[in-house]
Amino acid sequence: MVTLVTMIVYRALYRIANQLYANELAMVYRDSSIWEFIGDGMIVGIPTNMAVLIIIAVMGHFMVSRSRWGWHITAIGGARQAARQAGVPVARVVFFTYVLCGGLTASAAALFAARLNSIDLYTGLGMEFKMVTAVILGGVVLGGGKGSVPRAIFGSVIIFVILNALVNLGAPGDMHNVLIGTILIIAVGAETKWLKNKYRAINTLQVNTAFLGFPNCSDVTRDSKTPFKINNRLLKTEAIGLGQVDGPEDVILDRQNRLYCGSRIGVIYRFSGENFSNIEEFARTGGYPLGMAFDRDDNLIVCVGGMGLYGVHPNGEVYKLTDRTNRTWWRLKDDSWVILADDLDIAPDNKVYFSELSQRYEQKDWAIDSFEGYGNGRLLCYDPATGKTRTVVRNLLGANGICIAQNGQSVLIAQTWGCNVIRFWLDGPNKGMIEPVIENLPGYPDNINRASDGNYWVALAAIRTPTMDLSMKMPGFRLRMTKRLPPDEWIIPNFNNGCVFKMSAKGEVLDVLWDKGAQAHPAITSMREHRGNLYLGGVFNNRIGRVPIEGANPEWTGPGDYWGNCK
């Protein structure tokens, strides 16, 4: 608005000065090869003005979407005061933005004049309103904070098509202005209405459902002939820290036999002493601590929901490792931010592989991702040697549990919404390939961890039901359900059972432990074997479980298996 008003003032002053001091010329003409090239020339078969548009559009897109200055412009447009408090040099950015806009406008005027090969006082009059209408139609927010160069070009194409159609129909020039003004009023009104109600609309429309079909799940009844035959082996689970923790999604033990777990309030607790009777606050992460692993130097590496990958020194000091990955160059949307880091493991070369459950939903809405049926998850890798993070595998169905294979050549990935475990090869002849390990599980797999006998433990956070499987084949039904019903009335899996199973590297089910009916430890999301016992965590539980394992190595520990008995 400031630009439009000042333009009107300057135009009026120019007209006054023009009438007082300018000399009237009937015609003036001067040969110029450069001027003719700008107006009618070609660059590699493309008109000069179109070539300039393409170059400026590409440069502008990368500047706005991928440069620090572009992010600052977006931040200032969205919330100037918040940008200033975040350290953005608001005055300097705004000043140079006006300078850039002025330079681009002057360049456009020169191109336009060269194209017409004639200019006067009224050349381009009213074009500013056409451009404002174009960018609004393209989805650029008039109030600032949202928009892109491709959107602005798309809106300009719409306006060009409309005006060209009016010219071909022989409509008078005033009709052009009437139509453009009407479109501008409607667009501004729609944007105002949208800004007022966008949060309500987003909450209603955010779920994007797809077909996801499963074969009939394995029979888990007591009479089942499958390895998942139900039993009561988890009924003897001993509770640790009952009522003292809230939602320990993952648990882990260190070399000193101390037990760690996260909590919903952003605190990592440490249990020690006889029967883990002593509890202390080890660290505060600022977000929900999810997957955990110890590195070679006994630092506790943690996936913090909504924040990224963090580390905790042995003295409890918290530090950030990464919250961004490489951006996909062909996408307009910035997918570099790590929204929901979930689980991790550390390879022999110290690289940290961690999963992102969903690129669309944050910590508070993670369950909604299960209703979509799309691969919104990914596997990421953080290299401490370079400090860089890259995306390794995309389009995973609920990327959750991560475990580096015993030989260090591959990583096991639990696809929670896919009800399977897959393997991604990091090295060897199959490097870069993905292969299934175990398919059609009777439940939704969560964390994966090593066992003392060279195999792997897998937690089933919930059990599949026929109604949930059927709903995944009906995208329209799930969409209506999430839009019309409150969350507590949605169809969900069965969380009233607890299950942990052991599998081989080839996906053979070797052992299964059940808690039928949620009597001891239901909804298990993680487990760690340590010195002959299995320690259980659960995102909905208020305790940590401990159950002895028959035949397990009483001296085996996770840190020792990964890094040896000494630092």
XYZ file of C-alpha atoms in Angstrom:
567
model
C 0.000 0.000 0.000
C 2.871 2.384 0.759
C 4.322 1.647 -2.666
C 1.029 2.303 -4.455
C 0.392 5.563 -2.606
C 3.895 6.903 -3.191
C 3.634 5.892 -6.842
C 0.471 7.973 -7.208
C 2.159 10.958 -5.534
C 5.315 10.717 -7.644
C 3.303 10.265 -10.816
C 1.326 13.444 -10.032
C 4.539 15.372 -9.347
C 6.015 14.088 -12.595
C 2.995 15.235 -14.557
C 3.220 18.717 -13.050
C 6.935 18.952 -13.793
C 6.364 17.570 -17.278
C 3.767 20.217 -18.084
C 5.939 23.048 -16.727
C 9.359 22.185 -18.076
C 9.202 19.519 -20.791
C 9.381 20.287 -24.488
C 6.762 18.718 -26.691
C 8.157 16.607 -29.504
C 6.157 15.374 -32.439
C 8.395 12.336 -32.924
C 11.896 11.234 -32.144
C 13.675 8.180 -33.513
C 17.192 6.867 -33.179
C 18.707 3.632 -34.420
C 20.091 1.322 -31.708
C 20.965 -2.323 -32.240
C 20.901 -2.957 -28.481
C 17.432 -1.433 -28.171
C 16.175 -3.527 -31.094
C 17.715 -6.661 -29.586
C 15.979 -6.014 -26.268
C 12.651 -5.395 -27.971
C 12.618 -7.925 -30.801
C 15.759 -10.050 -30.410
C 16.049 -13.762 -29.615
C 18.237 -15.716 -27.211
C 18.632 -19.373 -28.231
C 15.289 -19.155 -30.008
C 13.505 -17.452 -27.103
C 12.387 -13.793 -27.235
C 14.692 -11.596 -25.171
C 12.040 -10.444 -22.721
C 10.899 -14.045 -22.128
C 14.500 -15.187 -21.600
C 15.032 -12.397 -19.069
C 11.798 -13.443 -17.316
C 12.987 -17.048 -17.029
C 16.391 -16.023 -15.687
C 14.944 -13.614 -13.113
C 12.228 -16.112 -12.103
C 14.754 -18.899 -11.452
C 17.084 -16.583 -9.550
C 14.184 -15.106 -7.602
C 12.809 -18.510 -6.682
C 16.121 -19.741 -5.301
C 16.681 -16.450 -3.476
C 13.247 -16.441 -1.820
C 13.074 -20.137 -0.998
C 16.671 -21.126 -0.330
C 18.683 -18.084 0.771
C 18.913 -16.579 4.220
C 17.771 -13.227 2.848
C 14.681 -14.866 1.339
C 13.837 -16.511 4.661
C 14.245 -13.148 6.364
C 11.831 -11.535 3.889
C 9.251 -14.245 4.556
C 9.716 -13.934 8.317
C 9.277 -10.152 8.238
C 6.157 -10.469 6.115
C 4.652 -13.032 8.464
C 5.460 -11.331 11.780
C 7.736 -8.314 11.751
C 8.019 -8.065 15.539
C 8.779 -11.769 15.923
C 11.422 -11.534 13.187
C 13.068 -8.599 14.949
C 13.112 -10.493 18.246
C 14.660 -13.488 16.456
C 17.596 -11.321 15.379
C 16.584 -10.530 11.795
C 17.899 -7.087 10.707
C 14.430 -5.879 9.734
C 15.271 -2.323 8.627
C 18.177 -3.420 6.424
C 16.247 -6.277 4.816
C 13.246 -4.047 4.091
C 15.470 -1.315 2.637
C 17.276 -3.620 0.226
C 13.987 -5.320 -0.680
C 12.601 -1.952 -1.796
C 15.802 -1.274 -3.712
C 15.561 -4.647 -5.457
C 11.888 -4.115 -6.298
C 12.688 -0.686 -7.718
C 15.471 -2.117 -9.855
C 13.256 -4.910 -11.167
C 10.486 -2.433 -11.955
C 12.894 -0.211 -13.906
C 14.176 -3.252 -15.813
C 10.606 -4.318 -16.632
C 9.845 -0.797 -17.846
C 12.856 -0.855 -20.173
C 11.853 -4.245 -21.580
C 8.264 -3.106 -22.037
C 9.279 0.110 -23.755
C 11.675 -1.718 -26.056
C 8.955 -4.196 -26.936
C 6.546 -1.383 -27.860
C 9.344 0.710 -29.399
C 7.477 3.743 -28.147
C 6.634 5.240 -24.764
C 4.758 8.189 -23.391
C 3.570 9.499 -20.055
C 0.767 6.946 -19.803
C 2.647 3.803 -20.815
C 2.003 1.060 -18.253
C -0.699 3.060 -16.493
C -2.854 0.736 -14.365
C -0.513 -2.221 -14.833
C 0.320 -2.222 -11.112
C -3.225 -3.263 -10.237
C -3.067 -6.088 -12.771
C 0.120 -7.347 -11.144
C -1.343 -7.113 -7.640
C -4.330 -9.107 -8.858
C -2.004 -11.626 -10.504
C 0.080 -12.346 -7.408
C -3.012 -12.653 -5.201
C -4.574 -15.099 -7.662
C -1.326 -17.031 -7.536
C -1.692 -17.551 -3.795
C 0.712 -14.885 -2.559
C -0.640 -13.494 0.722
C -1.235 -9.759 0.443
C -0.378 -9.281 4.112
C 2.993 -11.000 3.674
C 4.649 -14.123 5.036
C 3.592 -16.590 2.341
C 4.209 -16.772 -1.371
C 6.629 -17.865 -4.057
C 7.834 -16.840 -7.488
C 6.147 -19.808 -9.269
C 2.840 -18.838 -7.675
C 3.202 -15.226 -8.814
C 3.997 -16.371 -12.375
C 0.994 -18.693 -12.340
C -1.263 -15.794 -11.352
C 0.268 -13.621 -14.082
C -0.485 -16.287 -16.676
C -4.131 -16.321 -15.556
C -4.409 -12.544 -15.917
C -2.664 -12.657 -19.315
C -5.092 -15.303 -20.605
C -8.103 -13.314 -19.375
C -6.940 -10.029 -20.930
C -5.951 -11.722 -24.184
C -9.400 -13.316 -24.386
C -11.057 -9.914 -23.871
C -8.940 -8.406 -26.638
C -9.863 -11.222 -29.035
C -13.529 -10.707 -28.144
C -13.233 -7.013 -28.948
C -14.113 -5.854 -25.420
C -13.433 -2.144 -24.775
C -10.496 -1.117 -22.563
C -12.758 -0.014 -19.720
C -14.172 -3.517 -19.586
C -10.651 -4.778 -18.901
C -10.352 -2.508 -15.862
C -13.806 -3.461 -14.595
C -13.008 -7.174 -14.768
C -9.568 -6.799 -13.202
C -11.023 -4.667 -10.394
C -13.780 -7.212 -9.767
C -11.265 -10.067 -9.612
C -9.079 -8.050 -7.239
C -11.992 -7.343 -4.882
C -13.069 -10.989 -4.868
C -9.483 -12.213 -4.327
C -8.833 -9.793 -1.453
C -12.163 -10.707 0.148
C -11.449 -14.419 -0.161
C -7.963 -13.976 1.305
C -9.322 -11.982 4.243
C -11.915 -14.662 4.897
C -9.263 -17.369 4.620
C -6.880 -15.673 7.050
C -9.714 -15.414 9.544
C -10.685 -19.083 9.348
C -7.566 -20.854 8.055
C -6.693 -22.672 11.277
C -10.160 -24.139 11.515
C -10.029 -25.180 7.861
C -6.541 -26.685 8.174
C -7.620 -28.775 11.164
C -10.501 -30.085 9.055
C -8.759 -30.686 5.738
C -5.257 -31.742 6.674
C -5.780 -35.506 6.391
C -5.002 -36.804 2.891
C -6.078 -40.442 2.760
C -5.016 -43.176 0.343
C -5.769 -46.859 -0.225
C -3.593 -49.183 1.848
C -4.484 -52.862 1.692
C -3.101 -55.665 3.868
C -3.470 -59.431 3.602
C -5.328 -61.081 6.445
C -3.159 -60.797 9.545
C -1.643 -63.769 11.332
C -3.777 -65.658 13.806
C -2.637 -64.882 17.352
C -5.150 -66.900 19.361
C -4.124 -69.587 21.826
C -4.947 -72.236 19.215
C -2.890 -70.524 16.529
C -0.415 -72.588 14.532
C 1.703 -69.487 13.778
C 4.760 -68.309 15.755
C 2.634 -65.472 17.173
C 0.471 -67.792 19.222
C -0.648 -65.791 22.249
C 0.753 -66.537 25.728
C 1.050 -64.883 29.137
C 4.837 -64.714 29.457
C 4.804 -60.961 30.187
C 2.539 -61.362 33.199
C 5.625 -61.727 35.397
C 6.888 -58.292 34.324
C 8.224 -56.269 37.249
C 7.341 -52.563 37.363
C 10.149 -50.001 37.832
C 9.390 -46.384 38.713
C 5.646 -47.008 38.853
C 3.854 -43.647 38.795
C 7.132 -41.717 38.663
C 7.454 -41.452 34.871
C 4.966 -40.550 32.161
C 5.238 -42.096 28.723
C 8.753 -43.637 28.625
C 8.749 -44.236 24.849
C 12.272 -45.688 24.898
C 14.523 -47.122 27.594
C 18.273 -47.786 27.642
C 21.000 -48.860 30.086
C 24.608 -47.669 30.309
C 27.859 -49.425 31.195
C 27.246 -48.782 34.913
C 23.890 -50.619 34.746
C 21.930 -47.390 35.167
C 18.539 -47.196 33.476
C 17.395 -44.175 31.431
C 14.018 -43.227 30.015
C 12.322 -40.172 28.557
C 9.066 -38.627 29.700
C 6.255 -36.656 28.188
C 7.306 -33.485 30.029
C 10.679 -33.353 28.267
C 12.810 -34.850 31.065
C 15.210 -37.790 30.831
C 15.219 -39.745 34.091
C 18.007 -41.993 35.357
C 17.404 -44.942 37.699
C 20.219 -46.430 39.755
C 20.865 -48.374 42.932
C 19.507 -51.683 44.028
C 16.416 -52.599 41.989
C 16.651 -49.116 40.469
C 15.122 -47.562 43.542
C 16.914 -44.221 43.084
C 15.488 -41.880 40.460
C 17.000 -38.569 39.390
C 16.489 -35.996 36.685
C 19.349 -36.560 34.266
C 18.605 -33.905 31.629
C 15.917 -31.594 30.264
C 15.616 -31.663 26.486
C 12.829 -29.132 25.924
C 10.840 -31.687 23.908
C 9.619 -35.262 24.135
C 12.652 -37.644 24.282
C 11.932 -40.614 22.033
C 14.598 -42.999 20.665
C 17.952 -43.136 22.500
C 21.401 -44.650 21.938
C 24.859 -44.339 23.523
C 27.746 -43.363 21.287
C 31.361 -44.458 21.561
C 32.110 -41.769 24.219
C 29.064 -42.601 26.363
C 27.118 -39.545 25.214
C 23.400 -40.260 25.143
C 22.085 -39.430 21.654
C 18.360 -38.688 21.667
C 15.629 -38.089 19.087
C 13.559 -35.240 20.507
C 10.076 -35.048 19.025
C 9.480 -31.751 17.261
C 13.078 -30.593 17.727
C 15.516 -32.957 16.013
C 18.573 -34.956 17.039
C 20.272 -34.001 20.316
C 23.010 -35.318 22.560
C 23.510 -35.411 26.321
C 26.988 -35.521 27.828
C 27.560 -37.868 30.812
C 27.287 -34.823 33.090
C 23.762 -34.096 31.821
C 24.651 -31.194 29.517
C 22.350 -31.099 26.464
C 23.625 -30.103 23.011
C 22.098 -30.053 19.533
C 23.385 -32.253 16.730
C 20.978 -31.457 13.897
C 17.465 -30.329 13.113
C 17.782 -30.045 9.319
C 18.610 -32.255 6.377
C 19.258 -31.636 2.698
C 16.402 -30.045 0.832
C 14.848 -31.819 -2.154
C 15.832 -29.589 -5.057
C 12.777 -30.352 -7.233
C 10.179 -29.565 -4.529
C 8.739 -26.120 -3.981
C 7.978 -26.941 -0.346
C 10.911 -26.766 2.041
C 11.344 -30.321 3.363
C 14.685 -29.714 5.055
C 13.333 -29.325 8.600
C 13.235 -32.458 10.745
C 9.695 -32.405 12.109
C 9.359 -35.663 14.046
C 12.625 -37.503 14.727
C 11.661 -40.843 16.242
C 14.294 -43.557 16.726
C 18.015 -43.939 16.008
C 21.040 -46.167 16.027
C 24.753 -45.541 15.560
C 26.873 -47.306 12.946
C 30.468 -48.479 13.513
C 31.741 -45.404 11.616
C 29.934 -43.184 14.191
C 27.272 -42.044 11.720
C 23.864 -41.670 13.347
C 20.948 -43.120 11.396
C 17.585 -41.901 12.625
C 14.007 -42.074 11.460
C 11.465 -39.325 10.945
C 8.011 -40.760 11.512
C 6.267 -38.128 9.402
C 7.175 -35.049 7.388
C 3.602 -33.742 7.661
C 2.585 -34.072 11.290
C 4.187 -32.788 14.447
C 4.524 -34.523 17.799
C 1.005 -33.744 19.020
C -0.621 -35.104 15.832
C 1.587 -38.131 15.147
C -1.327 -40.584 15.301
C -3.128 -38.831 12.422
C -0.320 -39.912 10.117
C -1.496 -43.514 10.479
C -4.808 -42.655 8.776
C -3.236 -41.257 5.631
C -1.771 -44.390 4.089
C 1.010 -42.424 2.399
C 4.754 -42.792 2.901
C 5.406 -39.593 4.848
C 8.413 -40.953 6.766
C 12.106 -41.096 5.923
C 15.488 -42.370 7.077
C 18.116 -39.694 7.790
C 21.842 -39.877 8.470
C 23.878 -37.445 10.574
C 27.653 -37.554 10.128
C 29.455 -36.117 13.191
C 32.687 -35.826 11.171
C 31.156 -33.241 8.824
C 28.211 -32.025 10.890
C 25.924 -32.600 7.891
C 22.638 -34.475 7.673
C 21.265 -36.122 4.558
C 18.113 -37.987 3.616
C 18.850 -41.642 2.875
C 15.426 -43.207 2.203
C 12.130 -41.429 1.505
C 8.461 -42.407 1.381
C 8.467 -44.779 4.362
C 5.148 -45.825 5.904
C 5.616 -44.607 9.454
C 9.406 -44.794 9.777
C 9.974 -45.845 13.372
C 12.406 -48.378 14.842
C 16.017 -48.239 13.641
C 18.701 -50.854 14.305
C 22.123 -51.262 12.721
C 22.661 -54.915 11.785
C 25.209 -56.951 13.699
C 27.663 -56.852 10.768
C 27.213 -53.084 10.329
C 26.414 -53.417 6.615
C 22.685 -52.684 6.771
C 20.040 -51.000 8.872
C 16.695 -52.498 9.878
C 13.717 -50.139 9.665
C 10.319 -50.742 11.231
C 7.508 -49.324 9.089
C 4.828 -48.956 11.714
C 1.904 -48.197 9.383
C 3.167 -50.793 6.892
C 3.188 -53.536 9.562
C 6.575 -54.767 8.389
C 10.323 -54.517 8.844
C 12.602 -53.720 5.905
C 16.364 -53.623 5.427
C 18.385 -50.858 3.773
C 21.884 -51.857 2.745
C 24.614 -49.409 3.734
C 27.503 -51.390 2.290
C 28.321 -54.558 0.402
C 27.131 -55.771 -2.999
C 23.526 -54.665 -2.299
C 24.481 -51.156 -1.202
C 21.602 -48.716 -1.613
C 18.971 -51.426 -2.034
C 15.871 -52.040 0.108
C 14.545 -55.510 0.828
C 11.754 -56.864 3.056
C 12.721 -58.707 6.225
C 9.342 -59.650 7.681
C 5.922 -58.785 6.252
C 2.295 -58.805 7.387
C 2.943 -58.615 11.110
C -0.096 -59.011 13.384
C 0.643 -55.623 14.906
C 2.361 -52.297 14.396
C 6.131 -52.585 14.938
C 7.919 -49.878 16.889
C 11.518 -49.946 18.133
C 14.053 -52.602 17.141
C 17.123 -53.507 19.237
C 19.809 -56.172 19.310
C 19.582 -59.375 21.308
C 22.467 -61.100 23.083
C 22.318 -64.124 20.748
C 22.868 -62.086 17.571
C 19.189 -61.699 16.740
C 16.802 -58.757 17.172
C 13.991 -57.767 19.498
C 10.953 -55.959 18.010
C 8.134 -54.280 19.926
C 4.540 -54.310 18.687
C 2.987 -51.073 19.935
C -0.542 -52.145 19.000
C -2.336 -55.108 17.458
C -4.155 -55.065 14.147
C -7.923 -55.443 14.069
C -10.229 -56.407 11.164
C -12.022 -53.050 11.395
C -8.771 -51.074 11.217
C -7.534 -53.167 8.280
C -10.851 -52.652 6.483
C -10.799 -48.899 7.060
C -7.329 -48.676 5.471
C -8.912 -49.961 2.237
C -11.518 -47.166 2.345
C -9.846 -43.735 1.992
C -13.154 -41.904 1.743
C -14.420 -43.463 4.946
C -11.278 -42.456 6.859
C -11.471 -38.916 5.493
C -15.088 -38.516 6.602
C -14.300 -40.094 9.957
C -11.473 -37.665 10.745
C -13.520 -34.663 9.559
C -16.848 -35.428 11.216
C -16.014 -37.298 14.419
C -13.958 -36.263 17.462
C -10.635 -38.118 17.820
C -11.869 -40.249 20.717
C -14.424 -41.865 18.374
C -12.025 -42.773 15.570
C -11.268 -46.397 14.719
C -7.865 -47.272 16.165
C -5.763 -50.441 16.604
C -5.914 -52.555 19.748
C -3.598 -51.087 22.387
C -4.877 -53.408 25.122
C -2.177 -56.008 24.568
C 1.560 -56.046 24.976
C 3.824 -57.956 22.621
C 7.557 -58.313 22.025
C 9.059 -60.821 19.614
C 12.543 -61.900 18.627
C 13.474 -62.419 14.998
C 16.551 -63.490 13.082
C 18.333 -61.366 10.502
C 16.290 -63.181 7.847
C 12.971 -62.373 9.516
C 12.330 -65.753 11.169
C 10.223 -65.390 14.339
C 12.157 -67.100 17.143
C 10.335 -66.100 20.318
C 7.190 -64.162 21.281
C 6.212 -62.670 24.645
C 2.601 -61.537 25.183
C 0.672 -59.626 27.790
C -2.909 -60.507 26.919
C -5.506 -58.104 28.206
C -3.143 -55.355 29.401
C -2.597 -56.932 32.782
C 1.130 -56.172 33.177
C 2.655 -54.037 30.400
C 0.513 -53.168 27.345
C 1.295 -50.949 24.349
C 5.038 -51.704 24.342
C 7.011 -49.285 22.156
C 10.561 -50.295 23.076
C 12.640 -52.983 24.758
C 16.315 -53.404 25.700
C 18.076 -56.585 26.639
C 20.625 -56.108 29.433
C 22.353 -58.742 31.569
C 19.692 -61.426 31.146
C 16.652 -59.160 31.472
C 14.394 -57.365 29.006
C 13.448 -53.784 29.910
C 10.195 -52.489 28.434
C 8.993 -48.968 27.623
C 5.650 -47.682 26.440
C 4.474 -44.299 25.208
C 1.187 -44.676 27.119
C 2.632 -46.240 30.284
C 3.605 -44.796 33.663
C 6.394 -47.277 34.420
C 9.246 -49.319 32.987
C 8.902 -53.081 32.826
C 11.530 -55.727 33.537
C 11.175 -59.390 32.668
C 13.860 -62.120 32.821
C 14.757 -63.884 29.569
C 15.380 -67.599 29.643
C 18.720 -68.592 28.175
C 19.987 -65.027 27.706
C 23.636 -64.133 28.291
C 23.764 -62.652 31.840
C 26.875 -60.587 30.968
C 25.674 -59.080 27.691
C 25.078 -55.307 27.488
C 24.160 -53.029 24.628
C 27.077 -50.564 24.989
C 29.503 -53.469 25.239
C 28.115 -55.078 22.096
C 28.421 -51.817 20.142
C 31.644 -50.327 21.495
C 33.348 -52.961 23.631
C 33.760 -53.010 27.396
C 35.979 -49.919 27.479
C 35.705 -46.445 26.001
